[in-house]
Amino acid sequence: MGLGFYMPTRVIMDEECVKRNKAAFAVGRKALIVTGKSSAKENGALADVVEVLGRNGASYAVFDKVMTNPTVECAYEGAEAAMEEEADFIVAIGGGSPMDAAKAIALLAVNDIEKKDLLAGRTGTTALPMIHIPTTAGTGSEVTPYSVLTNHEKQTKTSISAPCLFPSYALLDPKYLRSLSEKTTVNTAIDSLSHSVEGMMSARSNVMADVIAREAIRIISGLFPKLAHGGLDDGDRAKLLYASMLGGTVISQTKTTAVHAMGYSLTYFKNIDHGRANGLLLGEFTEYTEKFAPDRIKDILSCMGMSETEEFKNVLSSILGEKESFAVEELDMYADIASQAGGTKNSFHCPERDEILEIYKKSLL
Ligand code: NAP
Ligand code: ZN
């Protein structure tokens, strides 16, 4: 049995864990707080961080220009801010978008990397220390070494990956999730389900990642009825945040697969939320993989108390509701893009271009 596992982020999950762990923030004199437009101001996370920094005698500046699906340019702008402010550590607050942007900012603030080199994966080995505070329960970015950036030149997303992009701390307080809309709660939950299911369909899957993935899939599937019909309470949100971190830990080892690679076009061209994009494709890709790895899929389904892939597809449809409309020509172009993507090649069984198109058609038409 072969195994390699490396996830160096310290995870603390607790009520008020930001305010209770000021030692986590004692890594520098001045923080650049990287966040989105408004949610961190409204859900209390920014105020909690500011209070802790004050108790540590650290100063801060706020970079709140991170958009959903952050661009490479946004990362460079944030790095410029970090350098101007002479920040020596980064605090990321938000969903995957601010957390991902923060990683690229932490990297670019201390490395002179040209855009083309960054996007080609020449990332360097150092970054400013980072503390990540997730306020959505989906991406698990707080425990991954990936920064996923919108790459307009390639009309898709490019994932930057380096060990130095693992945050030093991930501080998980479910109270920040209360303000999430139902739509974002559902879409992000499906993203984290996708991470764990894809982890088990990855060419890099391993026994330890599988153990973690099974736990996450069990937790999220236990909430399928509430994700479809509403009624999530604080306890459920805590479970989703925990499962999201587990899913991030899984993909930190296994990476994602064709599902994410294919989903990027749905986000780029149709503005479909990241998690929803994956959810729309996950059922059909699971069925595709079943032909080559039936025992793997049986394992995944059994975590959800299911025996048929059809049942999984039906549950996903009931949670995601009516699909957006697509033309065959659009899907044809998406298939070209996804067939070139690294994530596709990372699948346990890598689909050919025509198979990718077929999965798109079955999923979306
Ligand atoms: P997001 O783009 O970070 O946030 C979506 C929306 O939710 C934003 O409008 C945000 O508002 C709002 N929001 C965040 N927290 C909130 C809260 N507690 N209450 C109310 N509103 C809140 O969405 P996401 O799905 O978490 O992240 C998606 C990104 O993560 C994509 O770019 C995807 O590619 C990436 N991703 C990365 C990894 C990885 O391993 N690095 C894995 C999966 C996905 P504000 O803008 O005002 O904050
Ligand atoms: Zn994802």
Short mmCIF file of C-alpha atoms and ligand atoms in Angstrom, two decimals:
data_model
loop_
_atom_site.label_atom_id
_atom_site.label_comp_id
_atom_site.label_asym_id
_atom_site.label_seq_id
_atom_site.Cartn_x
_atom_site.Cartn_y
_atom_site.Cartn_z
CA MET A 1 0.00 0.00 0.00
CA GLY A 2 1.51 3.35 -1.06
CA LEU A 3 0.70 6.56 0.76
CA GLY A 4 1.83 10.17 0.83
CA PHE A 5 -0.01 12.79 2.82
CA TYR A 6 0.93 16.41 3.54
CA MET A 7 -1.47 19.00 4.92
CA PRO A 8 0.44 21.42 7.20
CA THR A 9 -2.37 23.90 8.01
CA ARG A 10 -3.37 24.09 11.69
CA VAL A 11 -7.15 23.77 11.82
CA ILE A 12 -9.14 25.19 14.70
CA MET A 13 -12.91 24.91 14.65
CA ASP A 14 -14.85 26.39 17.54
CA GLU A 15 -17.33 29.07 18.45
CA GLU A 16 -15.54 32.40 18.63
CA CYS A 17 -12.31 30.73 17.52
CA VAL A 18 -11.04 33.94 15.91
CA LYS A 19 -11.25 35.93 19.12
CA ARG A 20 -10.07 33.01 21.23
CA ASN A 21 -6.90 32.38 19.24
CA LYS A 22 -5.01 35.62 19.15
CA ALA A 23 -1.75 33.65 19.12
CA ALA A 24 -2.61 32.55 15.58
CA PHE A 25 -2.39 36.19 14.50
CA ALA A 26 0.90 36.91 16.28
CA VAL A 27 2.98 36.33 13.18
CA GLY A 28 3.73 39.90 12.16
CA ARG A 29 3.36 43.62 12.70
CA LYS A 30 0.92 44.49 9.95
CA ALA A 31 -1.77 42.41 8.29
CA LEU A 32 -3.32 42.83 4.89
CA ILE A 33 -6.90 41.64 5.35
CA VAL A 34 -8.05 40.23 2.02
CA THR A 35 -11.78 39.95 1.60
CA GLY A 36 -14.78 40.41 -0.70
CA LYS A 37 -16.92 43.46 -1.19
CA SER A 38 -19.23 43.35 1.79
CA SER A 39 -20.02 40.02 3.47
CA ALA A 40 -17.15 40.09 6.01
CA LYS A 41 -18.34 43.49 7.22
CA GLU A 42 -21.87 42.19 7.66
CA ASN A 43 -21.28 38.78 9.23
CA GLY A 44 -18.94 40.02 11.97
CA ALA A 45 -15.76 38.30 10.77
CA LEU A 46 -13.94 41.51 9.91
CA ALA A 47 -14.79 43.09 13.26
CA ASP A 48 -13.54 39.97 15.09
CA VAL A 49 -10.23 40.04 13.20
CA VAL A 50 -9.74 43.75 13.79
CA GLU A 51 -10.35 43.24 17.50
CA VAL A 52 -7.80 40.42 17.76
CA LEU A 53 -5.19 42.33 15.78
CA GLY A 54 -5.70 45.28 18.13
CA ARG A 55 -5.14 43.06 21.17
CA ASN A 56 -1.90 41.84 19.55
CA GLY A 57 -0.76 45.40 18.87
CA ALA A 58 -0.71 44.70 15.13
CA SER A 59 -1.91 47.19 12.55
CA TYR A 60 -3.80 46.33 9.37
CA ALA A 61 -5.01 47.49 5.98
CA VAL A 62 -8.05 46.08 4.18
CA PHE A 63 -8.05 44.94 0.55
CA ASP A 64 -11.74 44.36 -0.14
CA LYS A 65 -11.68 44.28 -3.92
CA VAL A 66 -11.84 40.53 -4.42
CA MET A 67 -14.65 39.62 -6.81
CA THR A 68 -16.30 36.22 -7.15
CA ASN A 69 -14.03 33.99 -9.28
CA PRO A 70 -11.06 36.33 -8.79
CA THR A 71 -8.90 37.31 -11.73
CA VAL A 72 -5.12 37.12 -12.01
CA GLU A 73 -5.14 40.93 -12.24
CA CYS A 74 -6.93 41.17 -8.90
CA ALA A 75 -4.16 39.10 -7.31
CA TYR A 76 -1.48 41.43 -8.69
CA GLU A 77 -3.43 44.46 -7.45
CA GLY A 78 -3.69 42.91 -3.98
CA ALA A 79 0.02 42.13 -3.96
CA GLU A 80 0.74 45.75 -4.85
CA ALA A 81 -1.39 46.80 -1.87
CA ALA A 82 0.46 44.36 0.41
CA MET A 83 3.81 45.82 -0.66
CA GLU A 84 2.68 49.44 -0.38
CA GLU A 85 1.27 48.79 3.09
CA GLU A 86 4.38 46.83 4.05
CA ALA A 87 2.15 44.04 5.31
CA ASP A 88 4.07 41.06 6.66
CA PHE A 89 1.14 38.66 6.93
CA ILE A 90 -2.22 38.05 5.30
CA VAL A 91 -5.63 37.39 6.84
CA ALA A 92 -8.16 36.05 4.33
CA ILE A 93 -11.85 36.32 5.19
CA GLY A 94 -14.58 35.03 2.92
CA GLY A 95 -15.50 32.28 0.55
CA GLY A 96 -13.14 30.57 -1.86
CA SER A 97 -12.71 33.75 -3.90
CA PRO A 98 -11.02 35.90 -1.22
CA MET A 99 -9.20 32.86 0.20
CA ASP A 100 -7.75 32.00 -3.23
CA ALA A 101 -6.87 35.58 -4.07
CA ALA A 102 -5.16 35.90 -0.69
CA LYS A 103 -2.86 32.99 -1.50
CA ALA A 104 -1.72 34.52 -4.78
CA ILE A 105 -1.31 37.88 -3.05
CA ALA A 106 0.81 36.27 -0.30
CA LEU A 107 2.98 34.73 -3.00
CA LEU A 108 3.30 37.77 -5.27
CA ALA A 109 4.05 40.11 -2.38
CA VAL A 110 7.40 38.41 -1.83
CA ASN A 111 8.24 37.05 -5.29
CA ASP A 112 8.70 38.95 -8.51
CA ILE A 113 6.78 36.63 -10.83
CA GLU A 114 5.56 37.62 -14.27
CA LYS A 115 1.96 36.78 -15.13
CA LYS A 116 2.87 34.25 -17.80
CA ASP A 117 5.23 32.45 -15.41
CA LEU A 118 2.63 32.43 -12.63
CA LEU A 119 0.02 30.93 -14.93
CA ALA A 120 2.55 28.38 -16.18
CA GLY A 121 2.99 27.21 -12.58
CA ARG A 122 6.37 28.80 -11.87
CA THR A 123 5.41 29.95 -8.43
CA GLY A 124 8.40 30.13 -6.11
CA THR A 125 8.71 28.59 -2.68
CA THR A 126 7.90 31.39 -0.25
CA ALA A 127 4.80 33.39 0.62
CA LEU A 128 3.70 35.65 3.46
CA PRO A 129 2.17 33.73 6.38
CA MET A 130 -1.60 33.37 5.99
CA ILE A 131 -4.56 32.92 8.31
CA HIS A 132 -7.72 31.84 6.51
CA ILE A 133 -11.23 32.32 7.86
CA PRO A 134 -13.83 30.67 5.61
CA THR A 135 -17.31 32.20 5.57
CA THR A 136 -18.81 29.78 3.06
CA ALA A 137 -18.84 26.01 3.56
CA GLY A 138 -17.73 24.65 0.24
CA THR A 139 -14.32 25.25 -1.24
CA GLY A 140 -12.10 24.03 1.58
CA SER A 141 -9.53 26.50 0.24
CA GLU A 142 -8.45 27.16 3.83
CA VAL A 143 -6.63 23.80 3.78
CA THR A 144 -5.47 23.50 0.17
CA PRO A 145 -2.28 24.65 -1.58
CA TYR A 146 -4.30 25.96 -4.56
CA SER A 147 -5.24 29.40 -5.75
CA VAL A 148 -7.80 29.21 -8.55
CA LEU A 149 -7.75 32.34 -10.71
CA THR A 150 -9.83 33.41 -13.68
CA ASN A 151 -7.56 33.47 -16.71
CA HIS A 152 -9.18 35.63 -19.41
CA GLU A 153 -6.45 34.82 -21.92
CA LYS A 154 -7.41 31.15 -21.84
CA GLN A 155 -11.11 31.81 -21.13
CA THR A 156 -11.05 29.47 -18.17
CA LYS A 157 -9.65 29.17 -14.66
CA THR A 158 -6.06 28.34 -13.89
CA SER A 159 -5.06 26.74 -10.62
CA ILE A 160 -1.76 27.84 -9.09
CA SER A 161 -0.34 25.23 -6.76
CA ALA A 162 2.62 25.29 -4.37
CA PRO A 163 3.28 23.94 -0.86
CA CYS A 164 3.90 27.52 0.36
CA LEU A 165 0.25 28.31 -0.43
CA PHE A 166 -1.04 26.21 2.45
CA PRO A 167 -2.28 28.74 5.02
CA SER A 168 -0.61 28.58 8.44
CA TYR A 169 -4.00 28.56 10.18
CA ALA A 170 -7.58 27.82 9.22
CA LEU A 171 -10.02 29.23 11.77
CA LEU A 172 -13.54 27.84 11.37
CA ASP A 173 -16.46 29.49 13.15
CA PRO A 174 -19.87 28.46 11.80
CA LYS A 175 -21.51 31.65 13.12
CA TYR A 176 -20.22 33.49 10.04
CA LEU A 177 -22.33 31.23 7.81
CA ARG A 178 -25.66 32.42 9.21
CA SER A 179 -25.85 35.33 6.78
CA LEU A 180 -25.33 33.17 3.68
CA SER A 181 -28.19 33.07 1.18
CA GLU A 182 -29.88 29.71 0.68
CA LYS A 183 -28.58 29.64 -2.90
CA THR A 184 -24.93 30.09 -1.88
CA THR A 185 -25.33 27.65 1.02
CA VAL A 186 -26.60 24.95 -1.34
CA ASN A 187 -24.13 25.63 -4.15
CA THR A 188 -21.14 25.63 -1.82
CA ALA A 189 -22.31 22.45 -0.05
CA ILE A 190 -22.46 20.73 -3.44
CA ASP A 191 -18.95 21.99 -4.19
CA SER A 192 -17.62 20.33 -1.07
CA LEU A 193 -19.52 17.12 -1.86
CA SER A 194 -17.91 17.23 -5.29
CA HIS A 195 -14.43 17.59 -3.76
CA SER A 196 -14.81 14.44 -1.71
CA VAL A 197 -16.51 12.41 -4.45
CA GLU A 198 -13.92 13.56 -7.00
CA GLY A 199 -11.14 12.78 -4.53
CA MET A 200 -12.32 9.18 -4.65
CA MET A 201 -12.45 9.29 -8.47
CA SER A 202 -9.00 10.86 -8.78
CA ALA A 203 -5.93 9.16 -10.23
CA ARG A 204 -4.20 10.33 -7.02
CA SER A 205 -6.73 8.93 -4.57
CA ASN A 206 -5.14 7.25 -1.58
CA VAL A 207 -6.35 5.33 1.44
CA MET A 208 -6.06 8.21 3.89
CA ALA A 209 -7.78 10.71 1.62
CA ASP A 210 -10.50 8.10 1.05
CA VAL A 211 -11.16 7.82 4.78
CA ILE A 212 -11.61 11.58 5.02
CA ALA A 213 -13.72 11.73 1.86
CA ARG A 214 -16.11 9.02 3.10
CA GLU A 215 -16.69 10.97 6.33
CA ALA A 216 -17.41 14.18 4.42
CA ILE A 217 -19.75 12.44 1.96
CA ARG A 218 -21.68 10.84 4.86
CA ILE A 219 -22.11 14.20 6.59
CA ILE A 220 -23.24 16.12 3.51
CA SER A 221 -25.56 13.40 2.24
CA GLY A 222 -27.23 13.34 5.67
CA LEU A 223 -28.27 16.90 4.89
CA PHE A 224 -29.56 16.25 1.33
CA PRO A 225 -33.23 16.64 2.33
CA LYS A 226 -32.57 20.02 3.97
CA LEU A 227 -30.38 21.14 1.08
CA ALA A 228 -33.27 20.35 -1.27
CA HIS A 229 -36.13 21.71 0.83
CA GLY A 230 -34.59 24.17 3.33
CA GLY A 231 -34.53 24.10 7.13
CA LEU A 232 -30.79 24.10 7.87
CA ASP A 233 -30.01 25.17 11.43
CA ASP A 234 -26.80 26.26 13.18
CA GLY A 235 -25.81 22.65 13.91
CA ASP A 236 -26.21 21.77 10.23
CA ARG A 237 -24.13 24.75 9.16
CA ALA A 238 -21.38 23.61 11.52
CA LYS A 239 -21.50 20.15 9.94
CA LEU A 240 -21.23 21.68 6.46
CA LEU A 241 -18.25 23.81 7.47
CA TYR A 242 -16.53 20.76 8.94
CA ALA A 243 -17.27 18.66 5.86
CA SER A 244 -16.02 21.44 3.61
CA MET A 245 -12.69 21.51 5.44
CA LEU A 246 -12.53 17.71 5.11
CA GLY A 247 -13.21 18.00 1.37
CA GLY A 248 -10.42 20.56 1.07
CA THR A 249 -8.08 18.19 2.88
CA VAL A 250 -9.04 15.46 0.41
CA ILE A 251 -8.29 17.53 -2.71
CA SER A 252 -5.13 18.91 -1.13
CA GLN A 253 -3.85 15.37 -1.72
CA THR A 254 -5.83 14.16 -4.72
CA LYS A 255 -6.55 17.36 -6.70
CA THR A 256 -9.88 17.61 -8.52
CA THR A 257 -10.90 15.79 -11.70
CA ALA A 258 -12.74 16.32 -14.99
CA VAL A 259 -15.80 17.55 -13.07
CA HIS A 260 -14.06 20.74 -11.95
CA ALA A 261 -12.23 21.07 -15.28
CA MET A 262 -15.56 20.87 -17.12
CA GLY A 263 -17.34 23.09 -14.61
CA TYR A 264 -14.97 26.01 -15.18
CA SER A 265 -16.52 26.72 -18.60
CA LEU A 266 -20.02 26.84 -17.08
CA THR A 267 -18.75 29.49 -14.68
CA TYR A 268 -16.64 31.37 -17.21
CA PHE A 269 -19.16 31.54 -20.07
CA LYS A 270 -22.51 31.28 -18.26
CA ASN A 271 -21.70 32.82 -14.88
CA ILE A 272 -22.94 29.71 -13.06
CA ASP A 273 -21.72 29.49 -9.45
CA HIS A 274 -18.69 27.24 -9.04
CA GLY A 275 -20.39 24.65 -6.80
CA ARG A 276 -23.53 24.49 -8.90
CA ALA A 277 -21.42 24.04 -12.06
CA ASN A 278 -19.76 21.00 -10.50
CA GLY A 279 -23.07 19.63 -9.20
CA LEU A 280 -24.63 19.79 -12.66
CA LEU A 281 -21.87 17.51 -14.00
CA LEU A 282 -21.09 15.29 -11.03
CA GLY A 283 -23.84 12.69 -11.52
CA GLU A 284 -23.02 11.92 -15.15
CA PHE A 285 -19.27 11.86 -14.50
CA THR A 286 -19.86 9.43 -11.63
CA GLU A 287 -21.84 7.21 -14.00
CA TYR A 288 -19.06 7.47 -16.59
CA THR A 289 -16.41 6.46 -14.03
CA GLU A 290 -18.56 3.57 -12.82
CA LYS A 291 -17.86 1.74 -16.11
CA PHE A 292 -14.14 1.61 -15.28
CA ALA A 293 -14.19 1.52 -11.48
CA PRO A 294 -17.48 -0.02 -10.30
CA ASP A 295 -16.19 -0.80 -6.80
CA ARG A 296 -15.04 2.79 -6.25
CA ILE A 297 -18.46 4.11 -7.18
CA LYS A 298 -20.18 1.50 -5.02
CA ASP A 299 -18.03 2.72 -2.14
CA ILE A 300 -19.03 6.36 -2.77
CA LEU A 301 -22.72 5.52 -3.13
CA SER A 302 -22.76 3.42 0.03
CA CYS A 303 -21.53 6.45 2.02
CA MET A 304 -24.77 8.12 0.91
CA GLY A 305 -26.90 5.04 1.65
CA MET A 306 -27.44 4.49 -2.07
CA SER A 307 -26.83 1.57 -4.38
CA GLU A 308 -27.54 3.09 -7.81
CA THR A 309 -25.90 6.03 -9.57
CA GLU A 310 -29.35 6.92 -10.91
CA GLU A 311 -30.47 7.67 -7.35
CA PHE A 312 -27.48 10.00 -6.86
CA LYS A 313 -28.29 11.80 -10.11
CA ASN A 314 -31.93 12.25 -9.04
CA VAL A 315 -30.95 13.67 -5.65
CA LEU A 316 -28.55 16.14 -7.27
CA SER A 317 -31.28 17.22 -9.69
CA SER A 318 -33.76 17.76 -6.89
CA ILE A 319 -31.24 19.91 -4.98
CA LEU A 320 -30.08 21.93 -8.00
CA GLY A 321 -33.51 22.48 -9.58
CA GLU A 322 -34.11 23.63 -13.11
CA LYS A 323 -31.02 23.68 -15.32
CA GLU A 324 -29.81 26.62 -17.37
CA SER A 325 -30.20 26.23 -21.14
CA PHE A 326 -27.27 25.40 -23.40
CA ALA A 327 -26.73 25.07 -27.15
CA VAL A 328 -24.82 22.09 -28.54
CA GLU A 329 -22.27 24.46 -30.10
CA GLU A 330 -21.48 25.88 -26.66
CA LEU A 331 -20.90 22.42 -25.22
CA ASP A 332 -18.69 21.56 -28.16
CA MET A 333 -16.43 24.51 -27.35
CA TYR A 334 -16.40 23.64 -23.63
CA ALA A 335 -15.34 20.08 -24.54
CA ASP A 336 -12.32 21.46 -26.43
CA ILE A 337 -11.27 23.46 -23.36
CA ALA A 338 -11.87 20.72 -20.80
CA SER A 339 -10.02 18.10 -22.83
CA GLN A 340 -6.83 20.21 -22.46
CA ALA A 341 -7.23 20.75 -18.71
CA GLY A 342 -4.95 19.19 -16.10
CA GLY A 343 -7.92 18.24 -13.93
CA THR A 344 -9.34 16.05 -16.68
CA LYS A 345 -6.08 14.11 -16.90
CA ASN A 346 -6.19 13.67 -13.12
CA SER A 347 -9.36 11.60 -13.35
CA PHE A 348 -9.19 7.92 -12.33
CA HIS A 349 -10.29 7.22 -15.89
CA CYS A 350 -9.48 10.14 -18.14
CA PRO A 351 -12.27 10.85 -20.67
CA GLU A 352 -11.46 11.59 -24.32
CA ARG A 353 -12.76 14.79 -25.91
CA ASP A 354 -15.84 13.10 -27.42
CA GLU A 355 -16.64 11.44 -24.12
CA ILE A 356 -16.40 14.83 -22.40
CA LEU A 357 -18.87 16.23 -24.92
CA GLU A 358 -21.18 13.30 -24.25
CA ILE A 359 -21.02 13.91 -20.48
CA TYR A 360 -21.83 17.60 -21.08
CA LYS A 361 -24.79 16.69 -23.28
CA LYS A 362 -26.19 14.12 -20.87
CA SER A 363 -25.78 16.54 -17.98
CA LEU A 364 -27.06 19.74 -19.51
CA LEU A 365 -29.35 19.21 -22.52
P1 NAP B 1 -17.28 33.23 -3.23
O1 NAP B 1 -17.11 33.69 -4.64
O2 NAP B 1 -16.12 33.32 -2.34
O3 NAP B 1 -18.50 34.00 -2.56
C1 NAP B 1 -19.77 34.00 -3.20
C2 NAP B 1 -20.66 35.08 -2.64
O4 NAP B 1 -20.97 34.78 -1.29
C3 NAP B 1 -20.02 36.48 -2.65
O5 NAP B 1 -20.97 37.37 -3.12
C4 NAP B 1 -19.71 36.74 -1.17
O6 NAP B 1 -19.83 38.11 -0.84
C5 NAP B 1 -20.79 35.95 -0.50
N1 NAP B 1 -20.48 35.51 0.86
C6 NAP B 1 -19.38 34.88 1.32
N2 NAP B 1 -19.52 34.58 2.62
C7 NAP B 1 -20.72 35.06 3.01
C8 NAP B 1 -21.44 35.05 4.24
N3 NAP B 1 -20.96 34.45 5.32
N4 NAP B 1 -22.66 35.64 4.25
C9 NAP B 1 -23.18 36.24 3.14
N5 NAP B 1 -22.57 36.24 1.96
C10 NAP B 1 -21.34 35.66 1.89
O7 NAP B 1 -17.87 31.74 -3.33
P2 NAP B 1 -17.26 30.30 -2.99
O8 NAP B 1 -18.13 29.33 -3.64
O9 NAP B 1 -16.96 30.15 -1.56
O10 NAP B 1 -15.84 30.32 -3.76
C11 NAP B 1 -15.77 30.06 -5.14
C12 NAP B 1 -14.33 30.22 -5.59
O11 NAP B 1 -13.51 29.25 -4.91
C13 NAP B 1 -14.17 29.95 -7.07
O12 NAP B 1 -13.30 30.92 -7.63
C14 NAP B 1 -13.55 28.56 -7.12
O13 NAP B 1 -12.80 28.34 -8.29
C15 NAP B 1 -12.70 28.58 -5.87
N6 NAP B 1 -12.33 27.25 -5.32
C16 NAP B 1 -11.07 27.08 -4.82
C17 NAP B 1 -10.67 25.87 -4.29
C18 NAP B 1 -9.29 25.71 -3.75
O14 NAP B 1 -8.89 24.63 -3.35
N7 NAP B 1 -8.52 26.76 -3.70
C19 NAP B 1 -11.57 24.78 -4.28
C20 NAP B 1 -12.83 24.97 -4.80
C21 NAP B 1 -13.21 26.22 -5.30
P3 NAP B 1 -18.54 39.09 -0.69
O15 NAP B 1 -17.93 39.16 -2.06
O16 NAP B 1 -19.14 40.37 -0.24
O17 NAP B 1 -17.62 38.46 0.30
ZN ZN B 2 -14.59 23.28 -6.04
#
